[in-house]
Coordinates of C-alpha atoms in Angstrom, one line a residue:
X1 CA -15.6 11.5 12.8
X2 CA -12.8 11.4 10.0
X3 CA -12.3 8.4 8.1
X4 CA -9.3 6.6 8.3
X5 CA -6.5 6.7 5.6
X6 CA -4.9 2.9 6.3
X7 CA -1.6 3.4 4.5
X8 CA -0.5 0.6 2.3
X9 CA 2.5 -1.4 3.1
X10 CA 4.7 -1.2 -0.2
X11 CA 4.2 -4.5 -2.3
X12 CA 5.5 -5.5 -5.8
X13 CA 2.9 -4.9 -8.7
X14 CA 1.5 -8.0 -10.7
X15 CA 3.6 -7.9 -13.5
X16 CA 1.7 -6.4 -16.5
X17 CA 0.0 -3.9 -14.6
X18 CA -1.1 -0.2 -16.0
X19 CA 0.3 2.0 -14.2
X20 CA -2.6 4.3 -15.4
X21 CA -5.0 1.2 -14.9
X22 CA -3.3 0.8 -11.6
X23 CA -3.4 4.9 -9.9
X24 CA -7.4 4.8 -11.9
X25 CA -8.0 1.9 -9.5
X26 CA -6.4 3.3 -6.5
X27 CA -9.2 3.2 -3.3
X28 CA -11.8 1.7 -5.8
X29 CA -15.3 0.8 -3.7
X30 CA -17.6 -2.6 -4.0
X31 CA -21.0 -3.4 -3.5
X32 CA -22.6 -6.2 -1.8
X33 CA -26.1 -7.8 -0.3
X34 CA -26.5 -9.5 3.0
X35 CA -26.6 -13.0 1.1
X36 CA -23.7 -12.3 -1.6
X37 CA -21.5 -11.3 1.9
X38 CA -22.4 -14.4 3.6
X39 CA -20.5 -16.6 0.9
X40 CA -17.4 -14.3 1.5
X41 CA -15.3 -16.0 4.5
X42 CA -12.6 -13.1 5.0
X43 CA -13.4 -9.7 2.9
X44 CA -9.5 -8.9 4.1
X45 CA -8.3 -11.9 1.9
X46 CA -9.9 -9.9 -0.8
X47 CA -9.9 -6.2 -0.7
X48 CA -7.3 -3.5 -0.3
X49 CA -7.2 -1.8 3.4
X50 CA -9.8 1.1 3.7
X51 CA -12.1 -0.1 0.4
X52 CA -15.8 1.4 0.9
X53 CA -18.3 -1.3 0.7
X54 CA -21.9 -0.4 -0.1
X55 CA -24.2 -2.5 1.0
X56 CA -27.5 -2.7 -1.3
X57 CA -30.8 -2.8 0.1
X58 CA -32.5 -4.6 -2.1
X59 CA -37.2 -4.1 -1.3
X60 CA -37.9 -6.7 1.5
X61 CA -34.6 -7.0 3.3
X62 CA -35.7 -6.8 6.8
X63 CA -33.3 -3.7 8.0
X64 CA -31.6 -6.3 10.7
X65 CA -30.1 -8.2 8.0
X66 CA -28.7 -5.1 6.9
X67 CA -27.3 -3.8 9.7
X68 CA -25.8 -7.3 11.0
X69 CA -24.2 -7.2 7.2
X70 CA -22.4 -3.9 8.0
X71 CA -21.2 -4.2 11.2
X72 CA -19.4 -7.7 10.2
X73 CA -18.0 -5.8 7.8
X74 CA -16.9 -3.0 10.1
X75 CA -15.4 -5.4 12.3
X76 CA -13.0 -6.4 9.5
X77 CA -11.7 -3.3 9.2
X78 CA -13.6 -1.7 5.8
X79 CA -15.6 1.2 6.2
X80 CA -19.4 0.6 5.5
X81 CA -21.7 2.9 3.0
X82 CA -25.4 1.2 3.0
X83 CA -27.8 2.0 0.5
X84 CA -31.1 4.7 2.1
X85 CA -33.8 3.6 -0.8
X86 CA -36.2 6.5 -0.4
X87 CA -39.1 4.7 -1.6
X88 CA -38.8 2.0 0.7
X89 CA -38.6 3.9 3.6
X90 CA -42.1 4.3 5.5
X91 CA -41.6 7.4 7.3
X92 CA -39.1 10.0 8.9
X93 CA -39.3 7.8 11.7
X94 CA -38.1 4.9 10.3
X95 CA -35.6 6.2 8.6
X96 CA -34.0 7.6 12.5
X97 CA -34.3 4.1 13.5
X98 CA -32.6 2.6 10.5
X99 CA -29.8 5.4 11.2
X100 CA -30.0 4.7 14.6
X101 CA -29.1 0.8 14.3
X102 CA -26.3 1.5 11.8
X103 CA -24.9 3.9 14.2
X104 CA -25.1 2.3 17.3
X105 CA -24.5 -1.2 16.1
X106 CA -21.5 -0.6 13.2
X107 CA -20.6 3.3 13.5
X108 CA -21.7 3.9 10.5
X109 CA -20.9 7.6 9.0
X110 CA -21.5 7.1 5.2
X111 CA -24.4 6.6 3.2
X112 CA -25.6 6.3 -0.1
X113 CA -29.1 8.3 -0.7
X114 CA -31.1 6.5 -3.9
X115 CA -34.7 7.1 -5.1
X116 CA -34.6 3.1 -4.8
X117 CA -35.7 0.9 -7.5
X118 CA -39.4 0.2 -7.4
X119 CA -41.8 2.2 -9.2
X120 CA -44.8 3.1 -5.7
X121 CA -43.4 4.7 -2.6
X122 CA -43.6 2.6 0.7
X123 CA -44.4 6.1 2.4
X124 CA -43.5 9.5 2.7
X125 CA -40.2 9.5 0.6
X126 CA -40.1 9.0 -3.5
X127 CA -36.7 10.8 -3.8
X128 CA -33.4 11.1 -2.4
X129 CA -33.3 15.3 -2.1
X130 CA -36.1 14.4 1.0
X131 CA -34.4 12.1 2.6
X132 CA -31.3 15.0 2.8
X133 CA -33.9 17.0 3.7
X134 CA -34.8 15.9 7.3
X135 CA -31.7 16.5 8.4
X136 CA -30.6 13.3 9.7
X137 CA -27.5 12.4 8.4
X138 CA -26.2 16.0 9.5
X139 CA -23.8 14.0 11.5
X140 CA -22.3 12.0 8.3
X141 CA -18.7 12.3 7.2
X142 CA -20.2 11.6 3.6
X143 CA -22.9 11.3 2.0
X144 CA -23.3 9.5 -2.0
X145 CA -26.1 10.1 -4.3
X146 CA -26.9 8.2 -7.6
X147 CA -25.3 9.3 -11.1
X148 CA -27.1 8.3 -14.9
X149 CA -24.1 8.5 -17.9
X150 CA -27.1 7.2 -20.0
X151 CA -30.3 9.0 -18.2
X152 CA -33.1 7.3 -16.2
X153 CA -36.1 6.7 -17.9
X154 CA -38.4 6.5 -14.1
X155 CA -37.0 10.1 -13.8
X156 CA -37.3 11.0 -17.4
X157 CA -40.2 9.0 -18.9
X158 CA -39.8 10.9 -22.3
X159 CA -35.6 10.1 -22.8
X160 CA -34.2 13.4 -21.9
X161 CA -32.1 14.1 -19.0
X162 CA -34.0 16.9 -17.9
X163 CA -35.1 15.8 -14.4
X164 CA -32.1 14.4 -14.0
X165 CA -29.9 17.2 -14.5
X166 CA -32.5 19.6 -12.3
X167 CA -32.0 17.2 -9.7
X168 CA -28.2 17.2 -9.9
X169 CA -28.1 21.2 -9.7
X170 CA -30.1 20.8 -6.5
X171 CA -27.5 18.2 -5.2
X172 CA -24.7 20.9 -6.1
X173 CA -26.5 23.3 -4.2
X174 CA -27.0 20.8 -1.3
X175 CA -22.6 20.2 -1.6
X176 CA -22.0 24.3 -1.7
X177 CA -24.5 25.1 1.5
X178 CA -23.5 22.1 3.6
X179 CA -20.0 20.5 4.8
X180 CA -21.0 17.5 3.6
X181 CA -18.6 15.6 1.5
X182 CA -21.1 14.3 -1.3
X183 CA -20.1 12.3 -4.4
X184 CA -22.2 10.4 -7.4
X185 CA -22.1 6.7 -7.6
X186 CA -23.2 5.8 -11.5
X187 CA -24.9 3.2 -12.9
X188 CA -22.6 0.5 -14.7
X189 CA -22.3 1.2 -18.2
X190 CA -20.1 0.0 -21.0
X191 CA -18.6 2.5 -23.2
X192 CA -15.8 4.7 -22.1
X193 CA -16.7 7.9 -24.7
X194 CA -20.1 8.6 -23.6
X195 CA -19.4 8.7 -20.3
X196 CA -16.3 11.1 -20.9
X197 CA -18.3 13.5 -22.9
X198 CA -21.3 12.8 -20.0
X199 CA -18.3 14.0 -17.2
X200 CA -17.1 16.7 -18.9
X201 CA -20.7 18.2 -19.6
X202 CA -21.0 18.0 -15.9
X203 CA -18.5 20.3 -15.7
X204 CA -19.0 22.5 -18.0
X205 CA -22.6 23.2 -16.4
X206 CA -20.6 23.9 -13.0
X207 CA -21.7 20.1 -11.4
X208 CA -18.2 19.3 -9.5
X209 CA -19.3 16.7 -7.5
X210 CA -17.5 14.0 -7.7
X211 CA -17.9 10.7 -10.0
X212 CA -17.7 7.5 -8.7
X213 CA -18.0 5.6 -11.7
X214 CA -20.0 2.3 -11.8
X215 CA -18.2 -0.3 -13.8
X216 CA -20.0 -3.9 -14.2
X217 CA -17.3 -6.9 -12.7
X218 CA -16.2 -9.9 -14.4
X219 CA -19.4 -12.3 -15.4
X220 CA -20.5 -14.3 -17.8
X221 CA -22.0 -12.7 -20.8
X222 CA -25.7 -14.2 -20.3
X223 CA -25.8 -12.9 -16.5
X224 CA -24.3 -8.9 -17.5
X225 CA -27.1 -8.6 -20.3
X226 CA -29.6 -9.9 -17.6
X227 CA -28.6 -7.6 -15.5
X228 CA -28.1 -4.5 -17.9
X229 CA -31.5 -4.9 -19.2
X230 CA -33.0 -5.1 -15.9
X231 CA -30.8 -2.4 -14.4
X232 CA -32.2 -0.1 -17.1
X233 CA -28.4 0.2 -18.6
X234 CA -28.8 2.7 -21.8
X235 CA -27.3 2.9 -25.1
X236 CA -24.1 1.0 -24.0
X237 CA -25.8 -2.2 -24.1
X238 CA -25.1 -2.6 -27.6
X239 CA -21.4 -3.5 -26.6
X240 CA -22.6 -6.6 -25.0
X241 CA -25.2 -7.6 -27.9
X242 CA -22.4 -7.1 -30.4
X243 CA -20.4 -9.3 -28.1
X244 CA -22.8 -11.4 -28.2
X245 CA -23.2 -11.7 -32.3
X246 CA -19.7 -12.9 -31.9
X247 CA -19.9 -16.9 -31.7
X248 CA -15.9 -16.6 -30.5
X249 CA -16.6 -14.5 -27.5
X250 CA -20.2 -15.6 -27.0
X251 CA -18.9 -18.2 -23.8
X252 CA -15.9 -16.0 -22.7
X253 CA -16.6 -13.9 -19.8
X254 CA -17.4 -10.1 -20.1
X255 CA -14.2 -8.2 -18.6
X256 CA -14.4 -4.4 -17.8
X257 CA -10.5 -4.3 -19.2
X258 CA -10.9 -1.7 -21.9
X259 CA -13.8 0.1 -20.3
X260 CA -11.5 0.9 -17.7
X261 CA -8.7 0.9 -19.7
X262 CA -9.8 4.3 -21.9
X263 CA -11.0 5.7 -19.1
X264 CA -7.7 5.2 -17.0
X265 CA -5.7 6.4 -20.2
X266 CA -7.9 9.8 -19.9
X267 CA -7.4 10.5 -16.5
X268 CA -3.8 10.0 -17.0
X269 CA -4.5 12.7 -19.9
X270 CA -6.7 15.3 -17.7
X271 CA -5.6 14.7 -13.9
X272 CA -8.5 17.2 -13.1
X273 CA -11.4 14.9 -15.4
X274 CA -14.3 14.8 -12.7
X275 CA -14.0 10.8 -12.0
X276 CA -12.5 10.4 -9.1
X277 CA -13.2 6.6 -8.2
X278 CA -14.2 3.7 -9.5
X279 CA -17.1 1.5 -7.9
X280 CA -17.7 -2.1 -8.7
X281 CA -20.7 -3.9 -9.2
X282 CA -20.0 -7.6 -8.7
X283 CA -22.5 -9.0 -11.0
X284 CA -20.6 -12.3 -11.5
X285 CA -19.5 -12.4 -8.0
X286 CA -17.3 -10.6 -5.1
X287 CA -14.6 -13.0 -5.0
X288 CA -14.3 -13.1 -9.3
X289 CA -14.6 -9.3 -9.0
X290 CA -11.9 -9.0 -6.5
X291 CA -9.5 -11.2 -8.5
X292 CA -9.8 -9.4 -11.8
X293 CA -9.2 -6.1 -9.5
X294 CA -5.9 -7.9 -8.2
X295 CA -4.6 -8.7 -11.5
X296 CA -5.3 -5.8 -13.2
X297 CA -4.8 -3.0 -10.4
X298 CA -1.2 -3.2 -9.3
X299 CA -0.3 -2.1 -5.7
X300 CA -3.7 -0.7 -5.5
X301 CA -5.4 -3.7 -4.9
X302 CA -3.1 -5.7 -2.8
X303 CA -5.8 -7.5 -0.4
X304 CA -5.6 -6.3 3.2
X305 CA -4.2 -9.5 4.7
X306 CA -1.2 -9.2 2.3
X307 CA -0.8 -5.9 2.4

């Protein structure tokens, strides 16, 4: 089943918006939890027509949450792309049954594959190359994996990117035998020139699949640290502890404005650079995430129920 192109009535830009910032932002995707979607009344009062929303499943979210989570989200129009942990998945069998309910209950066709974030398997899965392995999202329109500008230190213990990388040439080779469309989601990260050079090495090593780059939302500097630390962020974090040295922006919000801003400028630059999206991590919240997107993105992030 295709995926639907809603077309976007014509509507004024916010004045001040980039028009690089604004086409860098164009069908930009957001992630959300069962209990951060519950505080959200209308996501149509927020988000552009036809924005991907991941839905994160976090270890110990019974799978009913999950799929009650996506198909309210359906029902309002957005297609769904929930999160396949592999190490919290028991077995081939539940991972049917979870594909099953998503399915039957919220037609869901997308799916993001992750190794998950704890360190023991559940079961029979530690990686996300098994789960596209057994063959049972064949009948997905797309299929997302994760993406590391700054490495992984679970995959490689030692700093390197070496495991990383193999498993990314795998991942090609899963993309060129398979009709699959397949694209990375990143981690959030904070500097604009290592993640340039990190695309561009992509390239040059014959990865093409697409980048979906992770950019951290609006939130208060205390929280994005917190989370940055946690999320294993790299050698961008020194952004926000320089920020934080500053006693003039040490109570002022983080802002992804010239994060995105450099990278917007070099896309405009190089229309064939490998980042083809951008995907939000709401770290200080959906409906602060949304607003910066409206203010800063132009006609691209006109909210559904004004669009």
């Amino acid at each position: 089943m295709a995926l639907l192109n809603f077309r976007r009535k014509e509507t004024a830009a916010p004045s001040g918006a980039n028009a690089a910032v604004e086409a860098f932002l164009d069908g930009y995707s957001i992630e959300v939890m069962p209990r951060t979607a519950e505080k959200v009344e209308d996501f149509r009062d927020l988000l552009p027509n036809g924005t991907r929303v991941y839905i994160a499943h976090i270890d110990g979210t019974p799978i009913e949450e999950m799929v009650a989570t996506a198909k309210r989200i359906a029902a309002e129009g957005f297609p769904v792309m929930p999160h396949f942990p592999a190490r919290i998945i028991k077995d081939k069998a539940t991972l049917a049954d979870w594909i099953a309910r998503y399915q039957g209950e919220a037609d869901v066709r997308q799916a993001l594959l992750l190794g998950g974030g704890i360190s023991k398997p559940h079961g029979d899965f530690h990686c996300s190359m098994q789960l596209m392995e057994t063959g049972l999202f064949d009948g997905f329109d797309r299929l997302h994996v994760a993406g590391h500008p700054e490495g992984n230190k679970d995959i490689d213990p030692d700093g390197s990117d070496k495991n990383v990388m193999e498993a990314l040439r795998w991942k090609q080779a899963f993309k060129e035998r398979t009709d699959a469309k397949l694209a990375m989601a990143t981690q959030f990260c904070f500097e604009a020139k290592p993640v340039i050079k990190w695309v561009n090495r992509l390239q040059a090593e014959g990865i093409d699949i697409p980048v979906h780059i992770g950019v951290a939302g609006p939130a208060k500097l205390q929280t994005m640290i917190k989370f940055a630390i946690a999320c294993g962020v790299g050698p961008s974090l020194k952004v926000l502890q320089k920020r934080a040295m500053d006693v003039t922006k040490l109570l002022l919000p983080y802002e992804p404005n010239e994060f995105i801003s450099e990278l917007a400028a070099h896309k405009a630059a190089n229309p064939e650079f490998g980042i083809e999206s951008v995907h939000f991590f709401p770290l200080g919240g959906i409906k602060t995430n949304a607003t910066w997107a409206i203010e800063n993105g132009g006609k691209s992030a006109v909210p559904a129920a004004q669009a």
